[in-house]
Amino acid sequence: MQIVRVCFSDGSPVRSAVLTGQGLHPLPVGFHELLSGSAAELRTAVESAVAAEPVPTSAGRLRAPVGGLTEVWAAGVTYQRSRQARMEESEKEADIYDRVYEAERPELFFKAASWRVSGPDEAISVRADSTVNVPEPELAVVANRQGEIVGYTICNDVSSRSIEGENPLYLPQAKAYLGACAVGPGVTPAWEVPDPRALVILMSIERDGEIVWKGEANTSQLHRELPDLVAYLFREDEFPQGVVLATGTSLVPDLPFTLAAGDLVSIELTGLGVLTNRVTVGKAGVGHLIERVAEEQGQ
């Protein structure tokens, strides 16, 4: 099962539901509101919804499972491959990434507010002022207000390698811009994932009908413990409606590979589904994110 957000074809407001093999089981409140309560309360709400009569999956289209005040954050340099890639792309101060990898305190950074997040089958954007842009497939943990890990999902942490490589302080411009984050297709409850450190990660990039890049990794290669990453995030911060924390990537295309307009990026994690997004260049191609701001505020 997965907790999803659905845009129904009848024009009704976006709402949250539990997706099972039987269909969509609407939740009484938004998923972001459930993240305000405890893990036990969330599980009770999900199990109660599943016990009710579902509606057909064809009645709605999935949106990113991030709404309300829920934010997306990310951890960096948590895999050996990411450490290597950051050092390769850096024009100066390459050793800083070596130090980050080995440090006790992890690299954590803000990625996106909920309204900036693309969902399954929606466009993502690469910066028009960047020469090397890549997708980054990541396991993301979902934590509630209390910092309890209540679920897992997939995040595409779209990044500009050329901008980040110029200067470590350019990280926000390389990572946090309109269209640079996709999450989905839904959130698999934590009790449905026996071992989040044993998930296969697959990514492929299709261009003009052909696969131009593909790779495979495993979350067992993660250098950090998931509860530790969440604990550091919550040390001096609050997330009233929970948070999605992407935990870093181990699949980075070798330089000078870069995404192009029209590319189709597909990311799959064991048991969490497949997140697929088409690439556009520049913010004009992700206008859907701006258009839905008023809609999201009305929820």
mmCIF file of C-alpha atoms in Angstrom:
data_model
loop_
_atom_site.group_PDB
_atom_site.id
_atom_site.type_symbol
_atom_site.label_atom_id
_atom_site.label_comp_id
_atom_site.label_asym_id
_atom_site.label_seq_id
_atom_site.Cartn_x
_atom_site.Cartn_y
_atom_site.Cartn_z
ATOM 1 C CA MET A 1 0.000 0.000 0.000
ATOM 2 C CA GLN A 2 0.987 3.624 -0.477
ATOM 3 C CA ILE A 3 -0.253 6.944 0.862
ATOM 4 C CA VAL A 4 -0.856 9.192 -2.126
ATOM 5 C CA ARG A 5 -2.282 12.572 -3.047
ATOM 6 C CA VAL A 6 -4.855 12.492 -5.814
ATOM 7 C CA CYS A 7 -6.310 15.012 -8.230
ATOM 8 C CA PHE A 8 -9.739 13.601 -9.057
ATOM 9 C CA SER A 9 -11.188 13.916 -12.534
ATOM 10 C CA ASP A 10 -14.475 15.300 -11.186
ATOM 11 C CA GLY A 11 -12.737 18.582 -10.340
ATOM 12 C CA SER A 12 -12.903 18.148 -6.572
ATOM 13 C CA PRO A 13 -9.971 19.391 -4.467
ATOM 14 C CA VAL A 14 -6.796 17.356 -4.249
ATOM 15 C CA ARG A 15 -7.033 14.916 -1.389
ATOM 16 C CA SER A 16 -5.028 12.163 0.222
ATOM 17 C CA ALA A 17 -5.815 8.483 -0.008
ATOM 18 C CA VAL A 18 -4.339 5.041 0.511
ATOM 19 C CA LEU A 19 -3.626 3.211 -2.727
ATOM 20 C CA THR A 20 -4.016 -0.577 -2.617
ATOM 21 C CA GLY A 21 -4.659 -3.290 -5.162
ATOM 22 C CA GLN A 22 -8.375 -2.668 -4.655
ATOM 23 C CA GLY A 23 -8.285 1.038 -5.486
ATOM 24 C CA LEU A 24 -8.091 4.398 -3.728
ATOM 25 C CA HIS A 25 -9.228 4.584 -0.098
ATOM 26 C CA PRO A 26 -9.757 8.291 0.785
ATOM 27 C CA LEU A 27 -8.243 9.560 4.031
ATOM 28 C CA PRO A 28 -10.304 11.836 6.289
ATOM 29 C CA VAL A 29 -7.655 14.577 6.291
ATOM 30 C CA GLY A 30 -4.606 15.518 4.232
ATOM 31 C CA PHE A 31 -1.445 13.462 4.636
ATOM 32 C CA HIS A 32 0.397 16.591 5.812
ATOM 33 C CA GLU A 33 -2.138 16.901 8.627
ATOM 34 C CA LEU A 34 -1.601 13.280 9.626
ATOM 35 C CA LEU A 35 2.110 14.066 9.903
ATOM 36 C CA SER A 36 1.239 16.459 12.733
ATOM 37 C CA GLY A 37 0.271 13.503 14.919
ATOM 38 C CA SER A 38 2.045 10.404 16.147
ATOM 39 C CA ALA A 39 3.104 7.378 14.127
ATOM 40 C CA ALA A 40 0.466 5.296 15.931
ATOM 41 C CA GLU A 41 -2.282 7.762 15.002
ATOM 42 C CA LEU A 42 -1.155 7.790 11.369
ATOM 43 C CA ARG A 43 -1.219 4.001 11.206
ATOM 44 C CA THR A 44 -4.706 3.888 12.710
ATOM 45 C CA ALA A 45 -5.969 6.398 10.119
ATOM 46 C CA VAL A 46 -4.404 4.446 7.254
ATOM 47 C CA GLU A 47 -5.763 1.091 8.414
ATOM 48 C CA SER A 48 -9.228 2.562 8.959
ATOM 49 C CA ALA A 49 -9.207 4.014 5.451
ATOM 50 C CA VAL A 50 -8.189 0.679 3.931
ATOM 51 C CA ALA A 51 -11.110 -0.998 5.673
ATOM 52 C CA ALA A 52 -13.537 1.329 3.870
ATOM 53 C CA GLU A 53 -14.894 0.961 0.335
ATOM 54 C CA PRO A 54 -12.383 2.177 -2.311
ATOM 55 C CA VAL A 55 -12.930 4.214 -5.450
ATOM 56 C CA PRO A 56 -11.369 3.157 -8.778
ATOM 57 C CA THR A 57 -7.779 4.272 -9.386
ATOM 58 C CA SER A 58 -8.920 5.574 -12.765
ATOM 59 C CA ALA A 59 -10.912 8.277 -10.946
ATOM 60 C CA GLY A 60 -7.804 10.313 -10.160
ATOM 61 C CA ARG A 61 -4.274 11.276 -11.140
ATOM 62 C CA LEU A 62 -1.420 11.116 -8.661
ATOM 63 C CA ARG A 63 0.292 14.248 -7.409
ATOM 64 C CA ALA A 64 3.477 14.532 -5.374
ATOM 65 C CA PRO A 65 2.751 13.149 -1.873
ATOM 66 C CA VAL A 66 3.839 16.427 -0.301
ATOM 67 C CA GLY A 67 1.380 19.127 0.737
ATOM 68 C CA GLY A 68 0.606 21.838 3.242
ATOM 69 C CA LEU A 69 3.609 22.965 5.295
ATOM 70 C CA THR A 70 5.576 19.778 4.654
ATOM 71 C CA GLU A 71 9.049 20.546 3.299
ATOM 72 C CA VAL A 72 11.625 18.525 1.388
ATOM 73 C CA TRP A 73 15.181 18.513 2.728
ATOM 74 C CA ALA A 74 18.179 16.547 1.530
ATOM 75 C CA ALA A 75 21.409 15.016 2.777
ATOM 76 C CA GLY A 76 24.576 15.172 0.697
ATOM 77 C CA VAL A 77 27.760 13.133 0.284
ATOM 78 C CA THR A 78 26.277 10.099 2.016
ATOM 79 C CA TYR A 79 27.538 7.542 -0.522
ATOM 80 C CA GLN A 80 31.075 6.889 -1.715
ATOM 81 C CA ARG A 81 30.012 7.570 -5.332
ATOM 82 C CA SER A 82 28.594 10.970 -4.377
ATOM 83 C CA ARG A 83 31.806 11.824 -2.554
ATOM 84 C CA GLN A 84 33.810 10.902 -5.656
ATOM 85 C CA ALA A 85 31.525 12.814 -8.037
ATOM 86 C CA ARG A 86 31.569 15.979 -5.924
ATOM 87 C CA MET A 87 35.369 15.897 -5.845
ATOM 88 C CA GLU A 88 35.593 15.281 -9.610
ATOM 89 C CA GLU A 89 33.347 18.201 -10.518
ATOM 90 C CA SER A 90 34.856 20.704 -8.093
ATOM 91 C CA GLU A 91 37.180 23.250 -9.669
ATOM 92 C CA LYS A 92 38.504 24.276 -6.240
ATOM 93 C CA GLU A 93 38.373 22.957 -2.675
ATOM 94 C CA ALA A 94 37.697 19.365 -3.783
ATOM 95 C CA ASP A 95 38.858 18.046 -0.419
ATOM 96 C CA ILE A 96 35.898 19.690 1.318
ATOM 97 C CA TYR A 97 33.677 16.827 0.127
ATOM 98 C CA ASP A 98 36.119 14.280 1.501
ATOM 99 C CA ARG A 99 35.823 15.977 4.884
ATOM 100 C CA VAL A 100 32.013 16.086 4.680
ATOM 101 C CA TYR A 101 31.830 12.356 3.965
ATOM 102 C CA GLU A 102 33.910 11.481 7.023
ATOM 103 C CA ALA A 103 32.501 14.112 9.397
ATOM 104 C CA GLU A 104 30.228 13.225 12.302
ATOM 105 C CA ARG A 105 27.735 15.953 11.321
ATOM 106 C CA PRO A 106 26.027 15.236 7.962
ATOM 107 C CA GLU A 107 25.472 17.760 5.184
ATOM 108 C CA LEU A 108 21.796 18.770 5.283
ATOM 109 C CA PHE A 109 20.142 21.373 3.088
ATOM 110 C CA PHE A 110 16.692 22.679 2.206
ATOM 111 C CA LYS A 111 15.443 21.375 -1.135
ATOM 112 C CA ALA A 112 11.841 22.502 -1.726
ATOM 113 C CA ALA A 113 8.597 23.749 -0.231
ATOM 114 C CA SER A 114 5.656 21.455 -0.980
ATOM 115 C CA TRP A 115 4.279 23.593 -3.807
ATOM 116 C CA ARG A 116 7.619 23.394 -5.656
ATOM 117 C CA VAL A 117 7.598 19.586 -5.855
ATOM 118 C CA SER A 118 6.708 17.787 -9.079
ATOM 119 C CA GLY A 119 4.896 14.476 -8.872
ATOM 120 C CA PRO A 120 4.869 11.338 -11.015
ATOM 121 C CA ASP A 121 4.721 11.976 -14.773
ATOM 122 C CA GLU A 122 5.133 15.727 -14.298
ATOM 123 C CA ALA A 123 7.954 17.826 -15.729
ATOM 124 C CA ILE A 124 11.181 18.560 -13.922
ATOM 125 C CA SER A 125 13.529 21.353 -14.957
ATOM 126 C CA VAL A 126 17.254 21.825 -15.421
ATOM 127 C CA ARG A 127 18.738 25.299 -15.230
ATOM 128 C CA ALA A 128 19.188 27.122 -18.522
ATOM 129 C CA ASP A 129 22.346 28.788 -17.145
ATOM 130 C CA SER A 130 24.024 25.474 -16.334
ATOM 131 C CA THR A 131 26.061 23.301 -18.683
ATOM 132 C CA VAL A 132 25.996 20.002 -16.752
ATOM 133 C CA ASN A 133 22.754 18.839 -15.138
ATOM 134 C CA VAL A 134 21.896 15.436 -13.708
ATOM 135 C CA PRO A 135 19.114 13.579 -11.907
ATOM 136 C CA GLU A 136 19.941 12.103 -8.515
ATOM 137 C CA PRO A 137 17.825 9.088 -7.465
ATOM 138 C CA GLU A 138 17.381 8.930 -3.695
ATOM 139 C CA LEU A 139 15.589 7.043 -0.981
ATOM 140 C CA ALA A 140 13.627 9.626 1.001
ATOM 141 C CA VAL A 141 12.374 9.119 4.536
ATOM 142 C CA VAL A 142 9.152 10.743 5.693
ATOM 143 C CA ALA A 143 9.148 11.872 9.323
ATOM 144 C CA ASN A 144 6.276 13.288 11.356
ATOM 145 C CA ARG A 145 6.330 16.289 13.660
ATOM 146 C CA GLN A 146 7.850 14.220 16.443
ATOM 147 C CA GLY A 147 10.717 13.052 14.229
ATOM 148 C CA GLU A 148 9.410 9.500 13.914
ATOM 149 C CA ILE A 149 10.081 7.850 10.552
ATOM 150 C CA VAL A 150 6.626 6.907 9.284
ATOM 151 C CA GLY A 151 7.297 6.117 5.636
ATOM 152 C CA TYR A 152 9.569 6.033 2.605
ATOM 153 C CA THR A 153 9.342 7.423 -0.905
ATOM 154 C CA ILE A 154 11.492 8.249 -3.959
ATOM 155 C CA CYS A 155 13.088 11.647 -4.562
ATOM 156 C CA ASN A 156 14.775 12.970 -7.697
ATOM 157 C CA ASP A 157 17.218 15.573 -6.388
ATOM 158 C CA VAL A 158 17.854 17.308 -9.726
ATOM 159 C CA SER A 159 21.213 19.089 -9.604
ATOM 160 C CA SER A 160 23.510 21.367 -11.584
ATOM 161 C CA ARG A 161 26.984 19.831 -11.432
ATOM 162 C CA SER A 162 28.611 22.731 -13.273
ATOM 163 C CA ILE A 163 27.306 25.408 -10.874
ATOM 164 C CA GLU A 164 28.007 23.382 -7.756
ATOM 165 C CA GLY A 165 31.496 22.574 -9.020
ATOM 166 C CA GLU A 166 32.409 26.236 -9.395
ATOM 167 C CA ASN A 167 32.066 26.954 -5.674
ATOM 168 C CA PRO A 168 30.677 24.969 -2.705
ATOM 169 C CA LEU A 169 28.686 28.051 -1.652
ATOM 170 C CA TYR A 170 26.720 27.843 -4.909
ATOM 171 C CA LEU A 171 24.982 24.711 -3.602
ATOM 172 C CA PRO A 172 21.569 26.427 -3.156
ATOM 173 C CA GLN A 173 21.597 27.602 -6.784
ATOM 174 C CA ALA A 174 22.617 24.138 -7.950
ATOM 175 C CA LYS A 175 20.004 22.327 -5.875
ATOM 176 C CA ALA A 176 17.048 24.544 -4.946
ATOM 177 C CA TYR A 177 15.330 26.150 -7.913
ATOM 178 C CA LEU A 178 11.906 25.793 -9.531
ATOM 179 C CA GLY A 179 11.497 22.333 -11.027
ATOM 180 C CA ALA A 180 14.529 20.770 -9.322
ATOM 181 C CA CYS A 181 12.637 18.299 -7.139
ATOM 182 C CA ALA A 182 10.302 15.403 -7.826
ATOM 183 C CA VAL A 183 8.829 13.041 -5.221
ATOM 184 C CA GLY A 184 6.568 10.012 -5.539
ATOM 185 C CA PRO A 185 4.672 8.130 -6.644
ATOM 186 C CA GLY A 186 3.478 7.737 -3.058
ATOM 187 C CA VAL A 187 4.672 7.115 0.483
ATOM 188 C CA THR A 188 5.041 3.496 1.543
ATOM 189 C CA PRO A 189 4.332 3.218 5.299
ATOM 190 C CA ALA A 190 7.338 2.308 7.411
ATOM 191 C CA TRP A 191 5.666 -0.887 8.649
ATOM 192 C CA GLU A 192 5.523 -2.077 5.010
ATOM 193 C CA VAL A 193 9.305 -1.754 4.518
ATOM 194 C CA PRO A 194 11.153 -4.464 6.500
ATOM 195 C CA ASP A 195 14.650 -3.115 5.799
ATOM 196 C CA PRO A 196 15.123 0.324 4.190
ATOM 197 C CA ARG A 197 18.876 -0.369 4.060
ATOM 198 C CA ALA A 198 18.366 -3.234 1.590
ATOM 199 C CA LEU A 199 16.577 -1.569 -1.329
ATOM 200 C CA VAL A 200 17.740 -1.793 -4.929
ATOM 201 C CA ILE A 201 17.892 1.591 -6.698
ATOM 202 C CA LEU A 202 17.508 1.635 -10.475
ATOM 203 C CA MET A 203 17.686 4.676 -12.738
ATOM 204 C CA SER A 204 17.434 5.011 -16.493
ATOM 205 C CA ILE A 205 17.500 8.031 -18.795
ATOM 206 C CA GLU A 206 15.737 7.722 -22.139
ATOM 207 C CA ARG A 207 16.420 10.075 -25.041
ATOM 208 C CA ASP A 208 14.622 9.895 -28.385
ATOM 209 C CA GLY A 209 13.348 6.422 -27.562
ATOM 210 C CA GLU A 210 16.730 4.994 -26.545
ATOM 211 C CA ILE A 211 18.303 4.428 -23.129
ATOM 212 C CA VAL A 212 21.363 6.699 -22.961
ATOM 213 C CA TRP A 213 22.249 6.006 -19.329
ATOM 214 C CA LYS A 214 21.281 3.471 -16.685
ATOM 215 C CA GLY A 215 22.644 2.379 -13.351
ATOM 216 C CA GLU A 216 21.945 0.289 -10.275
ATOM 217 C CA ALA A 217 22.858 0.706 -6.615
ATOM 218 C CA ASN A 218 21.631 -0.360 -3.200
ATOM 219 C CA THR A 219 20.737 1.557 -0.052
ATOM 220 C CA SER A 220 23.075 -0.772 1.848
ATOM 221 C CA GLN A 221 25.879 1.432 0.476
ATOM 222 C CA LEU A 222 24.592 4.409 2.485
ATOM 223 C CA HIS A 223 27.330 5.753 4.758
ATOM 224 C CA ARG A 224 24.872 7.208 7.294
ATOM 225 C CA GLU A 225 22.144 5.690 9.448
ATOM 226 C CA LEU A 226 18.656 6.934 8.574
ATOM 227 C CA PRO A 227 17.590 7.724 12.179
ATOM 228 C CA ASP A 228 20.813 9.696 12.637
ATOM 229 C CA LEU A 229 20.088 11.859 9.588
ATOM 230 C CA VAL A 230 16.585 12.592 10.880
ATOM 231 C CA ALA A 231 17.897 13.299 14.380
ATOM 232 C CA TYR A 232 20.373 15.886 13.087
ATOM 233 C CA LEU A 233 17.620 17.554 11.052
ATOM 234 C CA PHE A 234 15.391 17.860 14.109
ATOM 235 C CA ARG A 235 18.114 19.031 16.523
ATOM 236 C CA GLU A 236 17.259 22.714 16.304
ATOM 237 C CA ASP A 237 14.358 22.757 13.876
ATOM 238 C CA GLU A 238 10.620 22.081 13.869
ATOM 239 C CA PHE A 239 8.413 20.615 11.155
ATOM 240 C CA PRO A 240 4.761 21.153 12.176
ATOM 241 C CA GLN A 241 3.461 19.014 9.295
ATOM 242 C CA GLY A 242 6.373 16.656 8.924
ATOM 243 C CA VAL A 243 9.270 16.540 6.506
ATOM 244 C CA VAL A 244 10.579 14.518 3.576
ATOM 245 C CA LEU A 245 14.332 13.940 3.828
ATOM 246 C CA ALA A 246 16.154 12.669 0.744
ATOM 247 C CA THR A 247 19.126 10.639 1.933
ATOM 248 C CA GLY A 248 21.670 11.135 -0.860
ATOM 249 C CA THR A 249 22.592 9.409 -4.096
ATOM 250 C CA SER A 250 24.989 6.733 -5.274
ATOM 251 C CA LEU A 251 24.069 6.954 -8.974
ATOM 252 C CA VAL A 252 25.718 9.915 -10.709
ATOM 253 C CA PRO A 253 26.405 9.851 -14.476
ATOM 254 C CA ASP A 254 30.064 10.380 -15.333
ATOM 255 C CA LEU A 255 31.149 13.763 -16.630
ATOM 256 C CA PRO A 256 30.436 15.275 -19.108
ATOM 257 C CA PHE A 257 26.967 13.634 -19.296
ATOM 258 C CA THR A 258 24.135 16.134 -18.980
ATOM 259 C CA LEU A 259 20.362 15.977 -19.221
ATOM 260 C CA ALA A 260 18.672 17.369 -22.318
ATOM 261 C CA ALA A 261 15.189 18.689 -23.007
ATOM 262 C CA GLY A 262 12.784 15.818 -23.579
ATOM 263 C CA ASP A 263 14.760 13.210 -21.636
ATOM 264 C CA LEU A 264 12.665 10.765 -19.621
ATOM 265 C CA VAL A 265 14.083 9.925 -16.190
ATOM 266 C CA SER A 266 12.788 6.792 -14.440
ATOM 267 C CA ILE A 267 13.763 5.914 -10.862
ATOM 268 C CA GLU A 268 12.718 2.683 -9.158
ATOM 269 C CA LEU A 269 13.302 1.522 -5.592
ATOM 270 C CA THR A 270 12.371 -1.925 -4.320
ATOM 271 C CA GLY A 271 8.776 -1.859 -3.112
ATOM 272 C CA LEU A 272 8.419 1.926 -3.450
ATOM 273 C CA GLY A 273 7.315 2.057 -7.082
ATOM 274 C CA VAL A 274 8.649 4.017 -10.039
ATOM 275 C CA LEU A 275 8.993 7.790 -10.319
ATOM 276 C CA THR A 276 9.066 9.009 -13.927
ATOM 277 C CA ASN A 277 9.564 12.601 -15.076
ATOM 278 C CA ARG A 278 10.180 14.367 -18.381
ATOM 279 C CA VAL A 279 12.957 16.967 -18.513
ATOM 280 C CA THR A 280 12.482 20.560 -19.597
ATOM 281 C CA VAL A 281 15.056 23.364 -19.713
ATOM 282 C CA GLY A 282 14.331 26.558 -17.786
ATOM 283 C CA LYS A 283 11.518 27.559 -15.457
ATOM 284 C CA ALA A 284 8.964 28.168 -18.221
ATOM 285 C CA GLY A 285 8.500 24.422 -18.603
ATOM 286 C CA VAL A 286 7.375 23.922 -15.001
ATOM 287 C CA GLY A 287 4.642 26.523 -14.930
ATOM 288 C CA HIS A 288 2.293 23.886 -13.520
ATOM 289 C CA LEU A 289 3.961 24.417 -10.149
ATOM 290 C CA ILE A 290 3.054 28.109 -10.116
ATOM 291 C CA GLU A 291 -0.450 27.473 -11.403
ATOM 292 C CA ARG A 292 -1.351 25.154 -8.547
ATOM 293 C CA VAL A 293 -0.294 27.484 -5.702
ATOM 294 C CA ALA A 294 -3.804 28.892 -5.274
ATOM 295 C CA GLU A 295 -5.243 25.384 -5.460
ATOM 296 C CA GLU A 296 -2.938 24.112 -2.732
ATOM 297 C CA GLN A 297 -3.702 27.105 -0.491
ATOM 298 C CA GLY A 298 -7.400 26.314 -0.753
ATOM 299 C CA GLN A 299 -6.996 22.869 0.795
#
